Coordinates of C-alpha atoms in Angstrom, one line a residue:
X184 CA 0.0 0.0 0.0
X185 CA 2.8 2.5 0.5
X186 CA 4.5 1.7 -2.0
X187 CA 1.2 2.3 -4.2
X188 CA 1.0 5.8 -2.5
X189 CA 4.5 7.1 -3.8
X190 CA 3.6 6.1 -7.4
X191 CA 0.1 7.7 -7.2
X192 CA 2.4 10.9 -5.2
X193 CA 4.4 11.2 -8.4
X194 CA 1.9 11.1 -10.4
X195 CA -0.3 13.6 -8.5
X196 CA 2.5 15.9 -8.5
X197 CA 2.9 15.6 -12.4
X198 CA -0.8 16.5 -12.5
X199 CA -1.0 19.3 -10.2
X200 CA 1.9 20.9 -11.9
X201 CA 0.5 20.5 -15.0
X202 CA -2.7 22.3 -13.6
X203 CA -0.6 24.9 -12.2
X204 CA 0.3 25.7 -16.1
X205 CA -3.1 26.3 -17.1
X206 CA -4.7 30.3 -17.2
X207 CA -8.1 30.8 -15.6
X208 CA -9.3 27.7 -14.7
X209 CA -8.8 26.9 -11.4
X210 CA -8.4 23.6 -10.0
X211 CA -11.5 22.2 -7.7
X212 CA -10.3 22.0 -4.1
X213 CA -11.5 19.6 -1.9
X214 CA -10.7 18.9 1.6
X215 CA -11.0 15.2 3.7
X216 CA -11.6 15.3 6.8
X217 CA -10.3 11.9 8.5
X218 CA -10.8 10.8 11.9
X219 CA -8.0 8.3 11.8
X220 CA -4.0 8.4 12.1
X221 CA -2.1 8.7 9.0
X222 CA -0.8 5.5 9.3
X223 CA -3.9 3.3 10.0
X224 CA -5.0 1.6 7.1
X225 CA -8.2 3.7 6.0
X226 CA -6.1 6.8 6.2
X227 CA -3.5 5.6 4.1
X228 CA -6.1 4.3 2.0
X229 CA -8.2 7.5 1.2
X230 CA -4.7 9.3 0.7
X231 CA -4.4 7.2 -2.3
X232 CA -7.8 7.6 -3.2
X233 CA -7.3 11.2 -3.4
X234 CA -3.9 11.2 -5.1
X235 CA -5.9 8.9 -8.1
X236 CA -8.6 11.8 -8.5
X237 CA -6.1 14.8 -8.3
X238 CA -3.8 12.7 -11.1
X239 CA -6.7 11.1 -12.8
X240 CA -8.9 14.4 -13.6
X241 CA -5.7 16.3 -14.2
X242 CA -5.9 18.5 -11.5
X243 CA -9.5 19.6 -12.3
X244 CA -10.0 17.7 -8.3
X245 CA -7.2 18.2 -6.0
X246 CA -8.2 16.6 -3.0
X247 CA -6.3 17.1 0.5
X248 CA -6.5 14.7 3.2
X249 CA -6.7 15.4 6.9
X250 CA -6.4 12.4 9.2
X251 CA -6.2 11.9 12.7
X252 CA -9.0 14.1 13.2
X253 CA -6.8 17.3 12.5
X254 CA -9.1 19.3 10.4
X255 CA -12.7 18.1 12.3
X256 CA -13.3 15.5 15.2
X257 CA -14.8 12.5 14.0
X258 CA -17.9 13.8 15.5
X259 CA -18.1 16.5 13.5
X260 CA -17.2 14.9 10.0
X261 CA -20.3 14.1 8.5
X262 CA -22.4 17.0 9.7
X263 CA -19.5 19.5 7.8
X264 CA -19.7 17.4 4.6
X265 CA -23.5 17.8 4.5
X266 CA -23.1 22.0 5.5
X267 CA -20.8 22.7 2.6
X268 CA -17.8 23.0 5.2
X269 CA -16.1 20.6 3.2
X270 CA -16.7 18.8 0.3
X271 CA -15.7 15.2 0.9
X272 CA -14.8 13.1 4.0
X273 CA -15.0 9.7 6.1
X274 CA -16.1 8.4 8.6
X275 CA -17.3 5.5 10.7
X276 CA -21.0 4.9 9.7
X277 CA -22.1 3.2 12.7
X278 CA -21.2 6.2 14.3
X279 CA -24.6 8.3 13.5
X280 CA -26.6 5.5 14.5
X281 CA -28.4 8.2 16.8
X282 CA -29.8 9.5 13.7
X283 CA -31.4 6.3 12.5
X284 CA -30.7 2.8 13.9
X285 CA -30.3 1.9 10.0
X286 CA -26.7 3.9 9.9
X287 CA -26.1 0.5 12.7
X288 CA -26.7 -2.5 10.4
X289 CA -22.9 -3.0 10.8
X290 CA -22.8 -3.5 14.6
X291 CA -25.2 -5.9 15.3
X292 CA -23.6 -8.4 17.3
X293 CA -22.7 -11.5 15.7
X294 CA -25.0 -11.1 12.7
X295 CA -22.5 -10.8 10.5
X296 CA -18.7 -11.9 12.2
X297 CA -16.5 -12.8 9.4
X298 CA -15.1 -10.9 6.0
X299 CA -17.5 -12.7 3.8
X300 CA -20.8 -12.4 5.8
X301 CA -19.9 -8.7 6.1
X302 CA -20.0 -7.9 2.7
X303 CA -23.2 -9.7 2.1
X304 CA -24.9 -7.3 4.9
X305 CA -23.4 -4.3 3.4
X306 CA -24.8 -5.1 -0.1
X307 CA -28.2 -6.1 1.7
X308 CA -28.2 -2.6 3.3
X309 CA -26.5 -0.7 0.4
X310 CA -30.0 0.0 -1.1
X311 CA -31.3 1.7 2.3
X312 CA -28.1 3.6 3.3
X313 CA -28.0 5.7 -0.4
X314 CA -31.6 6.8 -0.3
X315 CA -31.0 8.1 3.7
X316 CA -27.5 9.9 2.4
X317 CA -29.5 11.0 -0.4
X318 CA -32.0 12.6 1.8
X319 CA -29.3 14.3 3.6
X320 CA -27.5 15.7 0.9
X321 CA -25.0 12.9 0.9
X322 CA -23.6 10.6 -1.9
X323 CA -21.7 7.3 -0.7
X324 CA -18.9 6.7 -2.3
X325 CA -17.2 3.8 -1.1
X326 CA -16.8 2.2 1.7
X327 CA -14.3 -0.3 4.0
X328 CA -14.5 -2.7 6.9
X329 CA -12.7 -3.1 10.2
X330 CA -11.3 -6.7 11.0
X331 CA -13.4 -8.0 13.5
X332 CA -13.9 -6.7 16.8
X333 CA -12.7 -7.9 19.5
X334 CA -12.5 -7.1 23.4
X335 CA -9.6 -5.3 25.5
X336 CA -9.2 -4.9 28.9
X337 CA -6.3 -4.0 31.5
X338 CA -7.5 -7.5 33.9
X339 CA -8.1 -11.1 32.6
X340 CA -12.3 -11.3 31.8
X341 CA -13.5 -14.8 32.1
X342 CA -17.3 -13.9 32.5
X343 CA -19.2 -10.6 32.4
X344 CA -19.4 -10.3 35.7
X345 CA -15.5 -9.5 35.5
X346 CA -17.2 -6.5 33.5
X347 CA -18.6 -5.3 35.9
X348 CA -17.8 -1.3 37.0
X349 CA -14.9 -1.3 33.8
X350 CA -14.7 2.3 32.5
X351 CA -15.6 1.6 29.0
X352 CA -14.7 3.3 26.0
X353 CA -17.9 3.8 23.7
X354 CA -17.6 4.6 19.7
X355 CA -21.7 4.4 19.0
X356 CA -24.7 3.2 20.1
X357 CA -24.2 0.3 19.9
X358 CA -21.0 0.1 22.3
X359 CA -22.9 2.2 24.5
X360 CA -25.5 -0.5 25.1
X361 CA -22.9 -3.0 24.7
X362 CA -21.3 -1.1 28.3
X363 CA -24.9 -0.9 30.0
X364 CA -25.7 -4.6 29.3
X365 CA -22.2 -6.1 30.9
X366 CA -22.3 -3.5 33.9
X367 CA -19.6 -1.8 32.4
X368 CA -19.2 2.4 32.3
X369 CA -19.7 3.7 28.6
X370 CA -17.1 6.9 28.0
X371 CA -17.5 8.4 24.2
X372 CA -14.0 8.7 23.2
X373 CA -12.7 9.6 19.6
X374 CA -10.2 7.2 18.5
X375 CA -7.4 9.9 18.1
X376 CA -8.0 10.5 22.0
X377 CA -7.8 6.3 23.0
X378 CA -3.9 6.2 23.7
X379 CA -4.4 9.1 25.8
X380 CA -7.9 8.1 27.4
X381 CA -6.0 5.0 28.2
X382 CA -2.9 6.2 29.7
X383 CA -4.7 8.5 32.2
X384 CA -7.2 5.6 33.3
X385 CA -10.1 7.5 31.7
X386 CA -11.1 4.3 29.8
X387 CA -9.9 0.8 30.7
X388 CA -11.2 -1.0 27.9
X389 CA -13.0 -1.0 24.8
X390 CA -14.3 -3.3 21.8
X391 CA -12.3 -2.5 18.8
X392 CA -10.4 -4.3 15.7
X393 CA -7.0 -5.3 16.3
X394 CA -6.1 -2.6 14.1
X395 CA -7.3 0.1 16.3
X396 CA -5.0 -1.4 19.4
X397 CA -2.6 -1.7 17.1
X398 CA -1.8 1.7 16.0
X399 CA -2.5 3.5 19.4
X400 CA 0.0 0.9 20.8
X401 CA -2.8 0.3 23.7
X402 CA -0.5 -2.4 24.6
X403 CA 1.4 0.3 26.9
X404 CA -2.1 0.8 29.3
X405 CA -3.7 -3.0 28.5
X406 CA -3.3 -6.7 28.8
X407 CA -5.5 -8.6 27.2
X408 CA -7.5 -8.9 23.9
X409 CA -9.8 -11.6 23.1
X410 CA -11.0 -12.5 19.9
X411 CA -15.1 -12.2 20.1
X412 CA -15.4 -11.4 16.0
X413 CA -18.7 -9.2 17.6
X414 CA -19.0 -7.2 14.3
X415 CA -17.1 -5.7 11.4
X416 CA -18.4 -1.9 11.4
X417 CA -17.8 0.1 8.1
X418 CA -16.4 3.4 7.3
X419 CA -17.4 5.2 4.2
X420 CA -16.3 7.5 2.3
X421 CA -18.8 10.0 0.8
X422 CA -19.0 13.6 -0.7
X423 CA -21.9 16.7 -0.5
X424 CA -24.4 15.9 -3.0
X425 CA -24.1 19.7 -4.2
X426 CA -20.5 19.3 -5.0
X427 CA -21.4 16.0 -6.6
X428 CA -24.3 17.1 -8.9
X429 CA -21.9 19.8 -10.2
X430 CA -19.2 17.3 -11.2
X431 CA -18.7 16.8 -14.6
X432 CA -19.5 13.3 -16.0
X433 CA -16.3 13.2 -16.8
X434 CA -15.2 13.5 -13.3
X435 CA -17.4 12.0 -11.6
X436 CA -16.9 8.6 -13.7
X437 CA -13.4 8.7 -12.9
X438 CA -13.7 9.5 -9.3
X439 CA -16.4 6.2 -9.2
X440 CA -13.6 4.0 -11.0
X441 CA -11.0 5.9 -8.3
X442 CA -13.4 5.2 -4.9
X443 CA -14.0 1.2 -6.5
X444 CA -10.2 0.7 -6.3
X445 CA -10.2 1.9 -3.2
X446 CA -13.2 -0.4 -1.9
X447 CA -11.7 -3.4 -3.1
X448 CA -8.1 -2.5 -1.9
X449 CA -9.4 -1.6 1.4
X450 CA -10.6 -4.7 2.0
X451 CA -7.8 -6.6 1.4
X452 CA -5.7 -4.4 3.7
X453 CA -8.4 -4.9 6.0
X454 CA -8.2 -8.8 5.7
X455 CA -4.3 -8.6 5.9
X456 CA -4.1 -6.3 8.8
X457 CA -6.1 -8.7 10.5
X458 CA -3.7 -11.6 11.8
X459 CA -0.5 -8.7 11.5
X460 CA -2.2 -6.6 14.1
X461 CA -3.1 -9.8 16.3
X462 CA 0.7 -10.7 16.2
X463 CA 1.7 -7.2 16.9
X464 CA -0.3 -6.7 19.9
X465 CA 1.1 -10.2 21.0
X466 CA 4.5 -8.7 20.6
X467 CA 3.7 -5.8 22.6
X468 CA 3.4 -7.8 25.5
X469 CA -0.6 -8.3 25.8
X470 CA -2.2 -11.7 25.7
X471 CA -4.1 -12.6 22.5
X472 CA -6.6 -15.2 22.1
X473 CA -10.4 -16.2 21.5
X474 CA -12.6 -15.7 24.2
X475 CA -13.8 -18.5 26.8
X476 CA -16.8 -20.4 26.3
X477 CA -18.5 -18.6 29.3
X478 CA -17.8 -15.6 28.1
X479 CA -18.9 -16.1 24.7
X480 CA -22.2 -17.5 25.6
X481 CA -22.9 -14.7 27.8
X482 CA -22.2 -12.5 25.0
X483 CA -23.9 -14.2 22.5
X484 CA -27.3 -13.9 24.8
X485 CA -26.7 -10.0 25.3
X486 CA -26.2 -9.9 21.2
X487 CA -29.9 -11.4 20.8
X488 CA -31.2 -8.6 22.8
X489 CA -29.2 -5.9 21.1
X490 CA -30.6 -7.3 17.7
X491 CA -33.8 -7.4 19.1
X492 CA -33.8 -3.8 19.7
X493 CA -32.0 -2.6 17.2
X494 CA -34.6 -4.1 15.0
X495 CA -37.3 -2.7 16.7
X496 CA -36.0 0.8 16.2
X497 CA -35.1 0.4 12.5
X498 CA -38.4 -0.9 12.0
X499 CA -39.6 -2.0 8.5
X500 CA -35.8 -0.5 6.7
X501 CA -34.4 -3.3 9.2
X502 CA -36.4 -6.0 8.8
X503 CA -35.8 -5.4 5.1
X504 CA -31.9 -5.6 5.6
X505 CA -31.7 -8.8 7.5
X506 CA -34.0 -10.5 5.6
X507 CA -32.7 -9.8 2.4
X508 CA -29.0 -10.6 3.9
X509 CA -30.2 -13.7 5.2
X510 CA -31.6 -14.7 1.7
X511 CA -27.9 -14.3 0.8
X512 CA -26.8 -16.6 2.9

């Protein structure tokens, strides 16, 4: 992947200078708001994203990216994409699940836990997410998943009951619940804040991909991880409809060709990062393994009542999602 990203630099640089050449008509600037570090594997991802459009429409698109949540907190992403503060970002779609419980197909628990069931619920709810974008001036276009998630904590966890009084960090609703259904103490923390949040004993665990641990080195505040493959949440790509209606066809057909590179290589970053971030947080020092049967089964009952109301407020859009993923199946 990085060494992808200095080809596509030299040829964004080509471009842009070629741009620069031209009288009178001024390049299209776009700004990416990303609410990851540079180095974790979406970031890098979108970076060459954006270095295909700015070198692929000759500079008519220069797009900028701005990870680790430099230019707007993760928060704040979507809600400056829709305003016109920006013109193009990403961000984790679970994330406005406060919004409308469909944004949470991603994170029902156990649903859909491996690479391959994933992608079937993400094409099952692809139809509902567009129109809801649509109706907020949004246009998806592409989007990537997390490995799966798994749990860390700063004790060994044999049962929930070990759960119990944990300060836990929370990324969207449904993490939240997850918290309030093992006794555990939801705290909303960004992921640029987690090494920090960590550190100062503001959060002593959280469900995350090994990829998130990973690159905030959590290792330094926590001991253990265990492999619960929970969910595999999604974050998308996606740009102001305004902007995007005054594309050219042009454009926007290459910056469709641009964001399905990117869908397909994110995933397979996503699926190698996987077993590399496992090893790495082994080699940090924490222990690494599956979860115990106790554990799982307890979990596994708190996942049917966080389906059961998370279908309950998605209501007929939901219904319509898992049964046309499990028709997949």
């Amino acid at each position: 992947m990085k060494t992808t990203s200095k080809l596509m630099t030299g040829a964004a640089s080509i471009a842009i200078a070629v741009t620069g050449a031209l009288p009178a008509m001024a390049a299209d600037k776009w700004d990416m708001p990303m609410a990851y570090s540079a180095s974790n594997f979406h970031s890098e991802n979108g970076a060459t994203f954006a270095e295909c459009v700015t070198a692929g429409t000759n500079g008519d698109i220069t797009i900028t990216t701005h990870p680790g949540g430099s230019l707007f907190a993760g928060a704040d992403i979507k809600r400056a994409i829709q305003t016109g503060q920006v013109q193009i970002g990403e961000r984790l779609m679970s994330g406005h699940q406060n919004e409308n419980a469909v944004f949470g197909f991603d994170s029902i628990p156990f649903l859909a836990p491996s690479f391959d069931d994933s992608a079937k619920l993400f094409e099952a709810a692809k139809p509902k997410m567009e129109a809801l974008l649509e109706e907020q001036n949004l246009v998806m276009l592409y989007a990537v998943p997390w490995p799966p998630q798994g749990l860390y904590f700063n004790k060994e966890v044999n049962s929930v009951a070990d759960m119990n009084g944990l300060k836990f960090r929370s990324y969207n609703n449904a993490t939240a619940r997850l918290a309030e259904l093992t006794g555990m103490l939801p705290v909303t923390i960004e992921a640029a804040e987690i090494s920090q949040a960590f550190a100062t004993g503001v959060a002593e665990s959280m469900i995350s991909s090994g990829a998130t641990g990973y690159d905030r080195k959590v290792w330094e505040s926590l001991s253990h991880f265990y492999e619960v493959d929970a969910w595999l949440p999604y974050n998308y790509v996606m740009v102001n409809k305004d902007v995007w209606d005054g594309t050219s066809d042009a454009n926007k057909e290459l910056i469709t060709g641009c964001a399905g590179e990117a869908q397909a290589r994110g995933l397979e970053a996503s699926k190698a990062y996987t077993q590399f971030t496992m090893d790495g947080l082994a080699e940090g020092g924490m222990t690494v393994g599956p979860a115990g049967e106790t554990l799982m089964g307890e979990l596994r009952a708190i996942g049917e009542t966080m389906t059961t109301e998370w279908l309950e407020a998605a209501g007929d859009d939901g219904k319509a999602i898992v049964d046309a993923y499990k028709a997949s199946q």
